[in-house]
Amino acid sequence: MFSEHLKSIMDGVEGAIACSVMGFDGIAVETLPNDMPESAVQLDLQAAWIEFANLMSQAKVTAETLKTGKVTELSINSENVITLLRMVNQDYFLVVGLLPSGNYGKARYVLRITAPKVAKEL
Amino acid sequence: MFSEHLKSIMDGVEGAIACSVMGFDGIAVETLPNDMPESAVQLDLQAAWIEFANLMSQAKVTAETLKTGKVTELSINSENVITLLRMVNQDYFLVVGLLPSGNYGKARYVLRITAPKVAKEL
């Protein structure tokens, strides 16, 4: 199930704080860890992800009018957290929150290989 | 001047198609190369960047209400081009369009060190 894939993200990416399968409506299907660590609570990742889902949704719609092609990935790097979003299908995406010192390249790689696995189960 | 900094981005990043200093109003202050290569014309990067400037602007405003901190970098990866945007100051940002096969890590690095140099001249 989703939790298995989310676990592989958490285990595979140094500095990952939390990750989720989310809909473009900003509602999370499943999130790990179940109990958000203190760092995620302090950063209020839940609120941030709802806003970023909205940005991802806009990027998706905008891309349809552009020649740059479908959006596959969006990354929003801010002072306290790196957020990486990876399209799963037209309705869902994966999101991971990383410490600024986290392994960004590894996060991109793990999301890229995990997205098709999640897509199969949706 | 700006063109010198933009040149260092174009020279330093394998796969860079074009780069620009832009305002959040979507108006480019300066862009390199002066004559957009055929690949950039086909991708209509100019239109894409205006839309992405709008997304970056929203991300900036949204971040003010979030605990994740100021947005420093936004990356929109689509099928045909990777776009990296780096905040310069409250009004301007750097943007570079890369081939999907381009050196993404190098682009992030070069933008990060170039942004403060551009900021000094604005």
Short mmCIF file of N, CA and C in Angstrom, two decimals, chain A:
data_model
loop_
_atom_site.label_atom_id
_atom_site.label_comp_id
_atom_site.label_asym_id
_atom_site.label_seq_id
_atom_site.Cartn_x
_atom_site.Cartn_y
_atom_site.Cartn_z
N MET A 1 0.83 -1.22 0.00
CA MET A 1 0.00 0.00 0.00
C MET A 1 0.87 1.27 0.00
N PHE A 2 0.22 2.39 0.08
CA PHE A 2 0.95 3.66 0.01
C PHE A 2 2.02 3.79 1.08
N SER A 3 1.68 3.31 2.28
CA SER A 3 2.59 3.52 3.41
C SER A 3 3.95 2.87 3.15
N GLU A 4 3.91 1.75 2.41
CA GLU A 4 5.15 1.06 2.08
C GLU A 4 6.04 1.96 1.19
N HIS A 5 5.41 2.59 0.20
CA HIS A 5 6.15 3.47 -0.70
C HIS A 5 6.63 4.72 0.04
N LEU A 6 5.78 5.22 0.91
CA LEU A 6 6.17 6.41 1.67
C LEU A 6 7.33 6.07 2.61
N LYS A 7 7.29 4.84 3.14
CA LYS A 7 8.36 4.41 4.04
C LYS A 7 9.69 4.34 3.27
N SER A 8 9.63 3.88 2.03
CA SER A 8 10.86 3.78 1.23
C SER A 8 11.44 5.18 0.94
N ILE A 9 10.55 6.17 0.88
CA ILE A 9 11.03 7.56 0.69
C ILE A 9 11.70 8.03 1.99
N MET A 10 10.99 7.82 3.11
CA MET A 10 11.54 8.27 4.40
C MET A 10 12.88 7.60 4.70
N ASP A 11 12.95 6.29 4.40
CA ASP A 11 14.17 5.53 4.69
C ASP A 11 15.30 5.89 3.73
N GLY A 12 14.93 6.22 2.48
CA GLY A 12 15.95 6.40 1.44
C GLY A 12 16.53 7.79 1.36
N VAL A 13 15.87 8.74 1.97
CA VAL A 13 16.29 10.14 1.81
C VAL A 13 16.75 10.75 3.12
N GLU A 14 18.04 11.01 3.21
CA GLU A 14 18.59 11.64 4.41
C GLU A 14 18.00 13.03 4.58
N GLY A 15 17.49 13.31 5.74
CA GLY A 15 16.95 14.65 6.03
C GLY A 15 15.46 14.79 5.74
N ALA A 16 14.81 13.69 5.30
CA ALA A 16 13.37 13.76 5.05
C ALA A 16 12.63 13.92 6.38
N ILE A 17 11.72 14.88 6.44
CA ILE A 17 10.96 15.13 7.67
C ILE A 17 9.62 14.40 7.62
N ALA A 18 8.96 14.48 6.47
CA ALA A 18 7.67 13.84 6.29
C ALA A 18 7.38 13.75 4.79
N CYS A 19 6.51 12.81 4.42
CA CYS A 19 6.10 12.72 3.01
C CYS A 19 4.67 12.25 2.92
N SER A 20 4.07 12.48 1.75
CA SER A 20 2.64 12.24 1.63
C SER A 20 2.25 11.97 0.17
N VAL A 21 1.16 11.20 0.02
CA VAL A 21 0.46 11.13 -1.27
C VAL A 21 -0.71 12.09 -1.12
N MET A 22 -0.76 13.09 -1.99
CA MET A 22 -1.81 14.13 -1.86
C MET A 22 -2.57 14.31 -3.16
N GLY A 23 -3.82 14.75 -3.01
CA GLY A 23 -4.60 15.13 -4.17
C GLY A 23 -4.41 16.61 -4.46
N PHE A 24 -4.73 17.02 -5.68
CA PHE A 24 -4.58 18.42 -6.03
C PHE A 24 -5.56 19.33 -5.30
N ASP A 25 -6.49 18.70 -4.59
CA ASP A 25 -7.40 19.47 -3.75
C ASP A 25 -6.77 19.78 -2.39
N GLY A 26 -5.52 19.32 -2.20
CA GLY A 26 -4.82 19.61 -0.95
C GLY A 26 -5.10 18.62 0.17
N ILE A 27 -5.86 17.57 -0.16
CA ILE A 27 -6.18 16.56 0.86
C ILE A 27 -5.21 15.39 0.75
N ALA A 28 -4.58 15.06 1.87
CA ALA A 28 -3.60 13.97 1.89
C ALA A 28 -4.31 12.62 1.93
N VAL A 29 -3.88 11.69 1.07
CA VAL A 29 -4.40 10.33 1.09
C VAL A 29 -3.72 9.55 2.21
N GLU A 30 -2.42 9.73 2.29
CA GLU A 30 -1.66 9.08 3.36
C GLU A 30 -0.37 9.86 3.60
N THR A 31 0.02 9.91 4.86
CA THR A 31 1.21 10.69 5.25
C THR A 31 2.08 9.88 6.21
N LEU A 32 3.37 10.00 6.06
CA LEU A 32 4.30 9.40 7.02
C LEU A 32 5.23 10.49 7.53
N PRO A 33 5.71 10.43 8.75
CA PRO A 33 5.28 9.48 9.79
C PRO A 33 3.88 9.80 10.29
N ASN A 34 3.23 8.80 10.89
CA ASN A 34 1.87 8.98 11.40
C ASN A 34 1.84 10.09 12.44
N ASP A 35 2.82 10.06 13.32
CA ASP A 35 2.94 11.16 14.28
C ASP A 35 4.01 12.11 13.75
N MET A 36 3.55 13.26 13.29
CA MET A 36 4.49 14.24 12.73
C MET A 36 5.56 14.59 13.76
N PRO A 37 6.82 14.56 13.34
CA PRO A 37 7.87 14.94 14.29
C PRO A 37 7.75 16.41 14.66
N GLU A 38 8.34 16.76 15.77
CA GLU A 38 8.26 18.12 16.29
C GLU A 38 8.68 19.15 15.23
N SER A 39 9.71 18.80 14.44
CA SER A 39 10.19 19.74 13.42
C SER A 39 9.11 20.03 12.39
N ALA A 40 8.31 18.99 12.03
CA ALA A 40 7.26 19.18 11.04
C ALA A 40 6.12 20.02 11.61
N VAL A 41 5.86 19.82 12.91
CA VAL A 41 4.80 20.59 13.56
C VAL A 41 5.20 22.06 13.63
N GLN A 42 6.46 22.29 14.02
CA GLN A 42 6.95 23.67 14.13
C GLN A 42 6.90 24.38 12.77
N LEU A 43 7.18 23.64 11.72
CA LEU A 43 7.18 24.24 10.39
C LEU A 43 5.76 24.31 9.82
N ASP A 44 4.82 23.67 10.50
CA ASP A 44 3.43 23.56 10.03
C ASP A 44 3.41 23.11 8.56
N LEU A 45 4.05 21.97 8.33
CA LEU A 45 4.15 21.44 6.96
C LEU A 45 2.78 21.22 6.34
N GLN A 46 1.82 20.82 7.17
CA GLN A 46 0.48 20.54 6.65
C GLN A 46 -0.11 21.77 5.94
N ALA A 47 0.01 22.91 6.58
CA ALA A 47 -0.49 24.16 5.99
C ALA A 47 0.29 24.50 4.73
N ALA A 48 1.62 24.31 4.79
CA ALA A 48 2.47 24.63 3.64
C ALA A 48 2.10 23.76 2.44
N TRP A 49 1.89 22.46 2.69
CA TRP A 49 1.61 21.54 1.60
C TRP A 49 0.29 21.84 0.91
N ILE A 50 -0.68 22.32 1.67
CA ILE A 50 -1.98 22.69 1.05
C ILE A 50 -1.75 23.85 0.09
N GLU A 51 -0.94 24.81 0.50
CA GLU A 51 -0.64 25.95 -0.37
C GLU A 51 0.17 25.51 -1.59
N PHE A 52 1.13 24.61 -1.35
CA PHE A 52 2.00 24.16 -2.44
C PHE A 52 1.21 23.28 -3.42
N ALA A 53 0.22 22.54 -2.91
CA ALA A 53 -0.66 21.75 -3.78
C ALA A 53 -1.37 22.68 -4.75
N ASN A 54 -1.76 23.82 -4.24
CA ASN A 54 -2.43 24.82 -5.06
C ASN A 54 -1.48 25.35 -6.15
N LEU A 55 -0.22 25.60 -5.78
CA LEU A 55 0.77 26.06 -6.76
C LEU A 55 1.02 24.99 -7.82
N MET A 56 1.16 23.74 -7.37
CA MET A 56 1.40 22.61 -8.27
C MET A 56 0.23 22.49 -9.25
N SER A 57 -0.97 22.66 -8.72
CA SER A 57 -2.17 22.57 -9.54
C SER A 57 -2.17 23.66 -10.62
N GLN A 58 -1.80 24.86 -10.22
CA GLN A 58 -1.71 25.96 -11.18
C GLN A 58 -0.63 25.71 -12.23
N ALA A 59 0.51 25.18 -11.78
CA ALA A 59 1.61 24.90 -12.70
C ALA A 59 1.16 23.87 -13.74
N LYS A 60 0.39 22.90 -13.28
CA LYS A 60 -0.13 21.84 -14.15
C LYS A 60 -1.06 22.43 -15.22
N VAL A 61 -1.96 23.29 -14.79
CA VAL A 61 -2.93 23.90 -15.72
C VAL A 61 -2.20 24.84 -16.68
N THR A 62 -1.29 25.66 -16.13
CA THR A 62 -0.53 26.60 -16.94
C THR A 62 0.24 25.87 -18.03
N ALA A 63 0.85 24.74 -17.65
CA ALA A 63 1.70 23.99 -18.58
C ALA A 63 0.93 23.56 -19.82
N GLU A 64 -0.38 23.39 -19.67
CA GLU A 64 -1.18 22.95 -20.82
C GLU A 64 -1.23 23.99 -21.93
N THR A 65 -0.99 25.25 -21.54
CA THR A 65 -1.02 26.32 -22.53
C THR A 65 0.39 26.63 -23.04
N LEU A 66 1.39 25.97 -22.46
CA LEU A 66 2.79 26.26 -22.81
C LEU A 66 3.39 25.16 -23.68
N LYS A 67 4.52 25.48 -24.27
CA LYS A 67 5.18 24.49 -25.11
C LYS A 67 6.28 23.72 -24.37
N THR A 68 6.39 24.02 -23.08
CA THR A 68 7.45 23.37 -22.29
C THR A 68 7.07 21.95 -21.87
N GLY A 69 5.82 21.56 -22.09
CA GLY A 69 5.39 20.19 -21.79
C GLY A 69 4.81 20.05 -20.39
N LYS A 70 4.29 18.87 -20.13
CA LYS A 70 3.66 18.60 -18.84
C LYS A 70 4.63 18.77 -17.69
N VAL A 71 4.15 19.29 -16.57
CA VAL A 71 4.98 19.45 -15.39
C VAL A 71 5.12 18.09 -14.71
N THR A 72 6.35 17.70 -14.43
CA THR A 72 6.59 16.42 -13.78
C THR A 72 7.00 16.61 -12.32
N GLU A 73 7.55 17.78 -12.02
CA GLU A 73 8.15 17.99 -10.70
C GLU A 73 8.17 19.48 -10.36
N LEU A 74 7.90 19.77 -9.12
CA LEU A 74 7.97 21.15 -8.65
C LEU A 74 8.76 21.14 -7.35
N SER A 75 9.62 22.14 -7.20
CA SER A 75 10.42 22.19 -5.99
C SER A 75 10.39 23.61 -5.46
N ILE A 76 10.04 23.73 -4.19
CA ILE A 76 9.97 25.04 -3.56
C ILE A 76 10.92 25.03 -2.39
N ASN A 77 12.00 25.77 -2.53
CA ASN A 77 13.01 25.76 -1.49
C ASN A 77 12.93 27.04 -0.68
N SER A 78 12.68 26.88 0.59
CA SER A 78 12.59 28.05 1.44
C SER A 78 13.62 27.94 2.56
N GLU A 79 13.69 28.96 3.36
CA GLU A 79 14.76 29.05 4.37
C GLU A 79 14.82 27.84 5.31
N ASN A 80 13.64 27.35 5.70
CA ASN A 80 13.61 26.33 6.75
C ASN A 80 13.34 24.91 6.25
N VAL A 81 12.90 24.79 5.00
CA VAL A 81 12.57 23.47 4.48
C VAL A 81 12.61 23.46 2.96
N ILE A 82 13.01 22.31 2.43
CA ILE A 82 12.96 22.09 0.98
C ILE A 82 11.73 21.22 0.71
N THR A 83 10.91 21.63 -0.21
CA THR A 83 9.72 20.85 -0.54
C THR A 83 9.80 20.38 -1.98
N LEU A 84 9.63 19.09 -2.17
CA LEU A 84 9.71 18.51 -3.51
C LEU A 84 8.38 17.84 -3.80
N LEU A 85 7.77 18.18 -4.93
CA LEU A 85 6.49 17.59 -5.32
C LEU A 85 6.68 16.88 -6.65
N ARG A 86 6.18 15.67 -6.76
CA ARG A 86 6.33 14.87 -7.98
C ARG A 86 4.96 14.37 -8.45
N MET A 87 4.61 14.71 -9.65
CA MET A 87 3.34 14.28 -10.23
C MET A 87 3.23 12.76 -10.24
N VAL A 88 2.09 12.24 -9.78
CA VAL A 88 1.82 10.80 -9.87
C VAL A 88 0.89 10.55 -11.06
N ASN A 89 -0.24 11.23 -11.06
CA ASN A 89 -1.13 11.23 -12.23
C ASN A 89 -1.88 12.57 -12.24
N GLN A 90 -2.92 12.66 -13.02
CA GLN A 90 -3.62 13.94 -13.17
C GLN A 90 -4.25 14.44 -11.86
N ASP A 91 -4.45 13.52 -10.91
CA ASP A 91 -5.16 13.90 -9.68
C ASP A 91 -4.29 13.90 -8.42
N TYR A 92 -3.20 13.16 -8.47
CA TYR A 92 -2.40 12.99 -7.26
C TYR A 92 -0.91 13.28 -7.47
N PHE A 93 -0.24 13.62 -6.38
CA PHE A 93 1.21 13.82 -6.42
C PHE A 93 1.85 13.36 -5.12
N LEU A 94 3.15 13.16 -5.18
CA LEU A 94 3.93 12.86 -3.98
C LEU A 94 4.60 14.14 -3.50
N VAL A 95 4.66 14.30 -2.20
CA VAL A 95 5.36 15.47 -1.66
C VAL A 95 6.27 15.03 -0.52
N VAL A 96 7.45 15.60 -0.48
CA VAL A 96 8.36 15.32 0.64
C VAL A 96 8.95 16.64 1.15
N GLY A 97 9.02 16.74 2.46
CA GLY A 97 9.64 17.90 3.10
C GLY A 97 11.00 17.49 3.63
N LEU A 98 12.00 18.25 3.30
CA LEU A 98 13.39 17.93 3.65
C LEU A 98 14.00 19.04 4.47
N LEU A 99 14.89 18.68 5.38
CA LEU A 99 15.72 19.70 6.02
C LEU A 99 16.56 20.37 4.94
N PRO A 100 16.90 21.66 5.10
CA PRO A 100 17.74 22.32 4.10
C PRO A 100 19.07 21.58 3.88
N SER A 101 19.50 20.85 4.91
CA SER A 101 20.75 20.08 4.80
C SER A 101 20.52 18.68 4.23
N GLY A 102 19.26 18.36 3.90
CA GLY A 102 18.93 17.02 3.42
C GLY A 102 19.48 16.73 2.04
N ASN A 103 19.35 15.47 1.63
CA ASN A 103 19.90 15.04 0.34
C ASN A 103 18.89 15.28 -0.78
N TYR A 104 19.02 16.44 -1.39
CA TYR A 104 18.06 16.89 -2.41
C TYR A 104 18.08 16.00 -3.65
N GLY A 105 19.27 15.66 -4.10
CA GLY A 105 19.40 14.83 -5.30
C GLY A 105 18.78 13.45 -5.09
N LYS A 106 19.03 12.91 -3.91
CA LYS A 106 18.47 11.60 -3.58
C LYS A 106 16.94 11.69 -3.51
N ALA A 107 16.44 12.77 -2.96
CA ALA A 107 14.98 12.94 -2.86
C ALA A 107 14.35 12.97 -4.25
N ARG A 108 14.97 13.68 -5.17
CA ARG A 108 14.45 13.75 -6.55
C ARG A 108 14.43 12.35 -7.15
N TYR A 109 15.53 11.63 -6.96
CA TYR A 109 15.66 10.30 -7.54
C TYR A 109 14.61 9.35 -6.96
N VAL A 110 14.50 9.34 -5.64
CA VAL A 110 13.56 8.41 -4.99
C VAL A 110 12.11 8.73 -5.37
N LEU A 111 11.77 10.01 -5.45
CA LEU A 111 10.41 10.36 -5.86
C LEU A 111 10.14 9.91 -7.29
N ARG A 112 11.14 10.07 -8.14
CA ARG A 112 10.98 9.71 -9.56
C ARG A 112 10.70 8.22 -9.72
N ILE A 113 11.40 7.40 -8.94
CA ILE A 113 11.17 5.95 -9.10
C ILE A 113 9.94 5.48 -8.31
N THR A 114 9.54 6.24 -7.30
CA THR A 114 8.40 5.82 -6.48
C THR A 114 7.06 6.21 -7.11
N ALA A 115 7.04 7.33 -7.83
CA ALA A 115 5.78 7.83 -8.40
C ALA A 115 5.04 6.80 -9.25
N PRO A 116 5.72 6.08 -10.16
CA PRO A 116 5.00 5.09 -10.97
C PRO A 116 4.43 3.94 -10.13
N LYS A 117 5.13 3.60 -9.05
CA LYS A 117 4.64 2.53 -8.16
C LYS A 117 3.36 2.95 -7.46
N VAL A 118 3.32 4.22 -7.03
CA VAL A 118 2.12 4.75 -6.37
C VAL A 118 0.99 4.84 -7.39
N ALA A 119 1.33 5.24 -8.61
CA ALA A 119 0.31 5.40 -9.67
C ALA A 119 -0.44 4.09 -9.91
N LYS A 120 0.29 2.99 -9.84
CA LYS A 120 -0.33 1.68 -10.07
C LYS A 120 -1.39 1.34 -9.04
N GLU A 121 -1.30 1.93 -7.88
CA GLU A 121 -2.22 1.58 -6.80
C GLU A 121 -3.38 2.58 -6.66
N LEU A 122 -3.36 3.59 -7.49
CA LEU A 122 -4.43 4.61 -7.37
C LEU A 122 -5.60 4.28 -8.30
#
